[in-house]
mmCIF file of C-alpha atoms in Angstrom:
data_model
loop_
_atom_site.group_PDB
_atom_site.id
_atom_site.type_symbol
_atom_site.label_atom_id
_atom_site.label_comp_id
_atom_site.label_asym_id
_atom_site.label_seq_id
_atom_site.Cartn_x
_atom_site.Cartn_y
_atom_site.Cartn_z
ATOM 1 C CA UNK W 110 260.489 24.331 74.406
ATOM 2 C CA UNK W 111 261.023 27.785 75.440
ATOM 3 C CA UNK W 112 258.573 30.964 74.771
ATOM 4 C CA UNK W 113 261.227 32.391 72.533
ATOM 5 C CA UNK W 114 261.509 29.340 70.362
ATOM 6 C CA UNK W 115 257.542 28.867 70.297
ATOM 7 C CA UNK W 116 257.328 32.474 69.168
ATOM 8 C CA UNK W 117 259.919 32.540 66.302
ATOM 9 C CA UNK W 118 257.520 30.414 63.814
ATOM 10 C CA UNK W 119 254.632 32.800 65.175
ATOM 11 C CA UNK W 120 256.515 35.683 64.088
ATOM 12 C CA UNK W 121 257.555 34.311 60.549
ATOM 13 C CA UNK W 122 253.618 33.277 60.262
ATOM 14 C CA UNK W 123 252.653 37.173 60.784
ATOM 15 C CA UNK W 124 255.019 38.292 58.362
ATOM 16 C CA UNK W 125 253.811 35.897 55.690
ATOM 17 C CA UNK W 126 250.145 36.481 56.607
ATOM 18 C CA UNK W 127 250.500 40.261 56.389
ATOM 19 C CA UNK W 128 252.794 40.360 53.471
ATOM 20 C CA UNK W 129 250.627 42.223 51.230
ATOM 21 C CA UNK W 130 250.117 44.984 53.892
ATOM 22 C CA UNK W 131 254.119 45.349 54.138
ATOM 23 C CA UNK W 132 254.050 45.462 50.257
ATOM 24 C CA UNK W 133 251.760 48.319 50.433
ATOM 25 C CA UNK W 134 253.648 50.073 53.026
ATOM 26 C CA UNK W 135 257.160 49.752 51.396
ATOM 27 C CA UNK W 136 258.789 52.381 49.185
ATOM 28 C CA UNK W 137 260.003 50.877 45.835
ATOM 29 C CA UNK W 138 263.556 50.423 47.179
ATOM 30 C CA UNK W 139 262.696 47.777 49.452
ATOM 31 C CA UNK W 140 260.845 44.538 49.008
ATOM 32 C CA UNK W 141 258.616 42.517 51.400
ATOM 33 C CA UNK W 142 261.080 39.628 51.390
ATOM 34 C CA UNK W 143 263.885 41.618 52.204
ATOM 35 C CA UNK W 144 262.030 43.245 55.098
ATOM 36 C CA UNK W 145 260.983 39.876 56.354
ATOM 37 C CA UNK W 146 264.643 38.512 56.359
ATOM 38 C CA UNK W 147 265.872 41.633 58.071
ATOM 39 C CA UNK W 148 263.073 41.202 60.899
ATOM 40 C CA UNK W 149 263.951 37.630 61.510
ATOM 41 C CA UNK W 150 267.764 38.157 61.691
ATOM 42 C CA UNK W 151 266.768 40.917 64.357
ATOM 43 C CA UNK W 152 264.723 38.421 66.385
ATOM 44 C CA UNK W 153 267.375 36.089 66.521
ATOM 45 C CA UNK W 154 270.032 38.922 67.369
ATOM 46 C CA UNK W 155 267.696 40.208 70.196
ATOM 47 C CA UNK W 156 265.872 37.213 71.635
ATOM 48 C CA UNK W 157 263.841 39.369 74.187
ATOM 49 C CA UNK W 158 261.757 40.402 70.862
ATOM 50 C CA UNK W 159 260.415 37.025 70.900
ATOM 51 C CA UNK W 160 258.963 37.633 74.554
ATOM 52 C CA UNK W 161 256.851 40.549 73.001
ATOM 53 C CA UNK W 162 253.483 40.589 71.721
ATOM 54 C CA UNK W 163 253.905 39.640 68.087
ATOM 55 C CA UNK W 164 251.185 41.927 66.951
ATOM 56 C CA UNK W 165 253.388 44.669 68.727
ATOM 57 C CA UNK W 166 256.210 43.562 66.664
ATOM 58 C CA UNK W 167 254.199 43.427 63.433
ATOM 59 C CA UNK W 168 253.093 47.043 64.212
ATOM 60 C CA UNK W 169 256.688 48.235 64.627
ATOM 61 C CA UNK W 170 257.707 46.593 61.210
ATOM 62 C CA UNK W 171 254.829 48.145 59.506
ATOM 63 C CA UNK W 172 255.945 51.594 60.762
ATOM 64 C CA UNK W 173 259.445 50.987 59.491
ATOM 65 C CA UNK W 174 258.186 49.929 56.450
ATOM 66 C CA UNK W 175 255.723 53.009 55.843
ATOM 67 C CA UNK W 176 258.942 55.387 56.569
ATOM 68 C CA UNK W 177 261.057 52.993 54.231
ATOM 69 C CA UNK W 178 263.658 52.328 56.753
ATOM 70 C CA UNK W 179 265.705 48.885 57.507
ATOM 71 C CA UNK W 180 265.429 47.864 61.191
ATOM 72 C CA UNK W 181 269.081 46.741 62.464
ATOM 73 C CA UNK W 182 272.452 47.918 63.662
ATOM 74 C CA UNK W 183 274.083 47.312 60.077
ATOM 75 C CA UNK W 184 272.273 50.118 58.548
ATOM 76 C CA UNK W 185 271.740 52.116 61.816
ATOM 77 C CA UNK W 186 268.536 53.607 60.348
ATOM 78 C CA UNK W 187 266.177 52.293 63.107
ATOM 79 C CA UNK W 188 265.853 49.714 65.670
ATOM 80 C CA UNK W 189 263.463 47.335 67.035
ATOM 81 C CA UNK W 190 263.424 47.814 70.908
ATOM 82 C CA UNK W 191 261.778 45.308 73.398
ATOM 83 C CA UNK W 192 260.124 47.199 76.371
ATOM 84 C CA UNK W 193 258.020 44.793 78.460
ATOM 85 C CA UNK W 194 255.403 43.052 75.827
ATOM 86 C CA UNK W 195 255.681 45.674 73.529
ATOM 87 C CA UNK W 196 258.211 46.621 70.672
ATOM 88 C CA UNK W 197 259.070 50.259 70.046
ATOM 89 C CA UNK W 198 260.644 51.445 66.859
ATOM 90 C CA UNK W 199 263.388 53.858 67.546
ATOM 91 C CA UNK W 200 264.876 55.810 64.457
ATOM 92 C CA UNK W 201 268.676 56.286 64.432
ATOM 93 C CA UNK W 202 270.455 59.141 63.402
ATOM 94 C CA UNK W 203 271.369 57.787 60.189
ATOM 95 C CA UNK W 204 267.676 57.091 59.532
ATOM 96 C CA UNK W 205 266.775 60.696 60.295
ATOM 97 C CA UNK W 206 269.365 61.856 58.035
ATOM 98 C CA UNK W 207 268.108 59.826 55.274
ATOM 99 C CA UNK W 208 264.388 60.934 55.957
ATOM 100 C CA UNK W 209 265.596 64.646 55.949
ATOM 101 C CA UNK W 210 267.462 64.364 52.581
ATOM 102 C CA UNK W 211 264.277 62.818 50.900
ATOM 103 C CA UNK W 212 262.592 66.189 51.295
ATOM 104 C CA UNK W 213 264.802 67.528 48.327
ATOM 105 C CA UNK W 214 265.576 70.721 50.335
ATOM 106 C CA UNK W 215 268.593 69.491 52.276
ATOM 107 C CA UNK W 216 272.094 69.236 50.442
ATOM 108 C CA UNK W 217 273.928 67.413 53.305
ATOM 109 C CA UNK W 218 273.440 66.671 56.989
ATOM 110 C CA UNK W 219 275.996 65.396 59.519
ATOM 111 C CA UNK W 220 276.288 64.686 62.941
ATOM 112 C CA UNK W 221 279.741 65.181 64.777
ATOM 113 C CA UNK W 222 281.252 64.362 68.198
ATOM 114 C CA UNK W 223 283.247 66.558 70.348
ATOM 115 C CA UNK W 224 286.040 65.266 72.657
ATOM 116 C CA UNK W 225 287.542 66.971 75.641
ATOM 117 C CA UNK W 226 290.875 67.519 73.990
ATOM 118 C CA UNK W 227 289.804 69.188 70.859
ATOM 119 C CA UNK W 228 289.337 72.887 69.991
ATOM 120 C CA UNK W 229 285.531 73.822 69.986
ATOM 121 C CA UNK W 230 283.654 76.970 70.514
ATOM 122 C CA UNK W 231 280.476 78.155 69.590
ATOM 123 C CA UNK W 232 278.016 81.323 70.123
ATOM 124 C CA UNK W 233 274.361 81.941 69.425
ATOM 125 C CA UNK W 234 272.696 85.469 68.774
ATOM 126 C CA UNK W 235 272.664 87.725 65.903
ATOM 127 C CA UNK W 236 275.677 86.088 64.366
ATOM 128 C CA UNK W 237 275.945 82.563 65.459
ATOM 129 C CA UNK W 238 279.486 80.755 65.022
ATOM 130 C CA UNK W 239 280.595 77.422 65.485
ATOM 131 C CA UNK W 240 284.196 76.174 65.258
ATOM 132 C CA UNK W 241 285.530 72.633 65.617
ATOM 133 C CA UNK W 242 289.270 71.270 65.122
ATOM 134 C CA UNK W 243 289.079 67.557 65.480
ATOM 135 C CA UNK W 244 292.112 66.167 67.148
ATOM 136 C CA UNK W 245 294.496 63.899 65.159
ATOM 137 C CA UNK W 246 294.911 61.580 68.157
ATOM 138 C CA UNK W 247 293.224 58.347 68.305
ATOM 139 C CA UNK W 248 289.662 58.396 69.657
ATOM 140 C CA UNK W 249 290.576 56.698 72.845
ATOM 141 C CA UNK W 250 293.293 59.280 73.630
ATOM 142 C CA UNK W 251 290.978 62.462 72.918
ATOM 143 C CA UNK W 252 289.176 62.253 76.531
ATOM 144 C CA UNK W 253 285.504 61.796 77.083
ATOM 145 C CA UNK W 254 282.880 63.330 74.928
ATOM 146 C CA UNK W 255 281.751 66.680 75.901
ATOM 147 C CA UNK W 256 279.466 67.652 73.071
ATOM 148 C CA UNK W 257 277.485 66.803 70.020
ATOM 149 C CA UNK W 258 276.513 68.988 67.166
ATOM 150 C CA UNK W 259 274.701 68.450 63.875
ATOM 151 C CA UNK W 260 274.789 70.691 60.820
ATOM 152 C CA UNK W 261 272.358 70.857 57.796
ATOM 153 C CA UNK W 262 272.973 72.567 54.606
ATOM 154 C CA UNK W 263 269.945 73.601 52.824
ATOM 155 C CA UNK W 264 269.156 74.154 49.159
ATOM 156 C CA UNK W 265 269.708 77.940 48.483
ATOM 157 C CA UNK W 266 272.807 78.345 50.747
ATOM 158 C CA UNK W 267 271.230 78.236 54.000
ATOM 159 C CA UNK W 268 272.752 76.364 57.226
ATOM 160 C CA UNK W 269 271.021 75.196 60.181
ATOM 161 C CA UNK W 270 272.982 73.907 63.203
ATOM 162 C CA UNK W 271 272.801 72.893 67.062
ATOM 163 C CA UNK W 272 274.768 71.818 69.701
ATOM 164 C CA UNK W 273 274.235 69.827 72.874
ATOM 165 C CA UNK W 274 276.447 69.264 75.842
ATOM 166 C CA UNK W 275 277.184 65.726 77.088
ATOM 167 C CA UNK W 276 275.103 66.670 80.182
ATOM 168 C CA UNK W 277 271.884 67.449 77.926
ATOM 169 C CA UNK W 278 272.204 64.162 76.060
ATOM 170 C CA UNK W 279 272.771 62.231 79.232
ATOM 171 C CA UNK W 280 269.583 63.688 80.723
ATOM 172 C CA UNK W 281 267.577 62.440 77.648
ATOM 173 C CA UNK W 282 269.218 59.131 77.832
ATOM 174 C CA UNK W 283 268.055 58.781 81.404
ATOM 175 C CA UNK W 284 264.668 59.582 80.837
ATOM 176 C CA UNK W 285 264.244 56.780 78.248
ATOM 177 C CA UNK W 286 262.664 53.599 79.107
ATOM 178 C CA UNK W 287 265.579 51.550 80.876
ATOM 179 C CA UNK W 288 267.419 54.581 81.720
ATOM 180 C CA UNK W 289 270.088 53.826 79.053
ATOM 181 C CA UNK W 290 270.993 50.907 80.842
ATOM 182 C CA UNK W 291 269.848 48.477 77.963
ATOM 183 C CA UNK W 292 269.338 48.575 74.084
ATOM 184 C CA UNK W 293 271.209 51.108 71.741
ATOM 185 C CA UNK W 294 271.957 53.402 74.414
ATOM 186 C CA UNK W 295 274.084 50.838 76.180
ATOM 187 C CA UNK W 296 275.435 49.138 72.979
ATOM 188 C CA UNK W 297 275.862 52.270 70.799
ATOM 189 C CA UNK W 298 276.241 55.506 73.011
ATOM 190 C CA UNK W 299 277.843 57.727 70.502
ATOM 191 C CA UNK W 300 275.317 57.169 67.740
ATOM 192 C CA UNK W 301 272.685 57.605 70.130
ATOM 193 C CA UNK W 302 274.059 60.845 71.160
ATOM 194 C CA UNK W 303 274.312 61.886 67.390
ATOM 195 C CA UNK W 304 270.748 60.993 66.863
ATOM 196 C CA UNK W 305 269.710 63.136 69.750
ATOM 197 C CA UNK W 306 271.165 66.284 68.507
ATOM 198 C CA UNK W 307 269.777 65.533 65.120
ATOM 199 C CA UNK W 308 266.489 64.851 66.389
ATOM 200 C CA UNK W 309 266.598 68.404 68.142
ATOM 201 C CA UNK W 310 267.699 70.024 64.926
ATOM 202 C CA UNK W 311 265.090 68.322 63.074
ATOM 203 C CA UNK W 312 262.418 70.942 64.307
ATOM 204 C CA UNK W 313 264.209 73.581 61.990
ATOM 205 C CA UNK W 314 264.069 71.372 58.847
ATOM 206 C CA UNK W 315 261.976 70.238 56.006
ATOM 207 C CA UNK W 316 261.268 66.679 56.315
#
């Protein structure tokens, strides 16, 4: 029997054994049974998670529970990423948006992608300005991605926004474990770019 198959019941046992801790960490909109099902689905989808230390996986699950985000690509809130024997909890951009909205100080927040063949300009300074006219062409016909930007509208009428070039995003990607050659940077590069610009905007937001 492979180590992965051996570890699968171990993971299930950990989830059941520490169910009370998961319940204590979870917000009202999530249940321990739902979180357990989600985690078992993720380990089946990503067998490398079963090669990690079960305690590390459980720790990441508790982290996700504490902030009330569901792991997995379906919601895109956060991801359980194997790295050696450890499991890292990576918050996706939709998860960041959800956390920001919970503050009660943000009306809306969005992350956008800019392609080469679209009209786009921005300037900072005393009178910052951002203009983007998305193309009506299919995404595959718009050329490569050139920028990502995020905009948050605050209660009271304020607006915060930030822009990152593709080179800035790729530099961050290249400095992550695996250099962007594995995990969500490889399978979901555009959402990860959106997450990156939202993360940078976060330092200006009430979360």
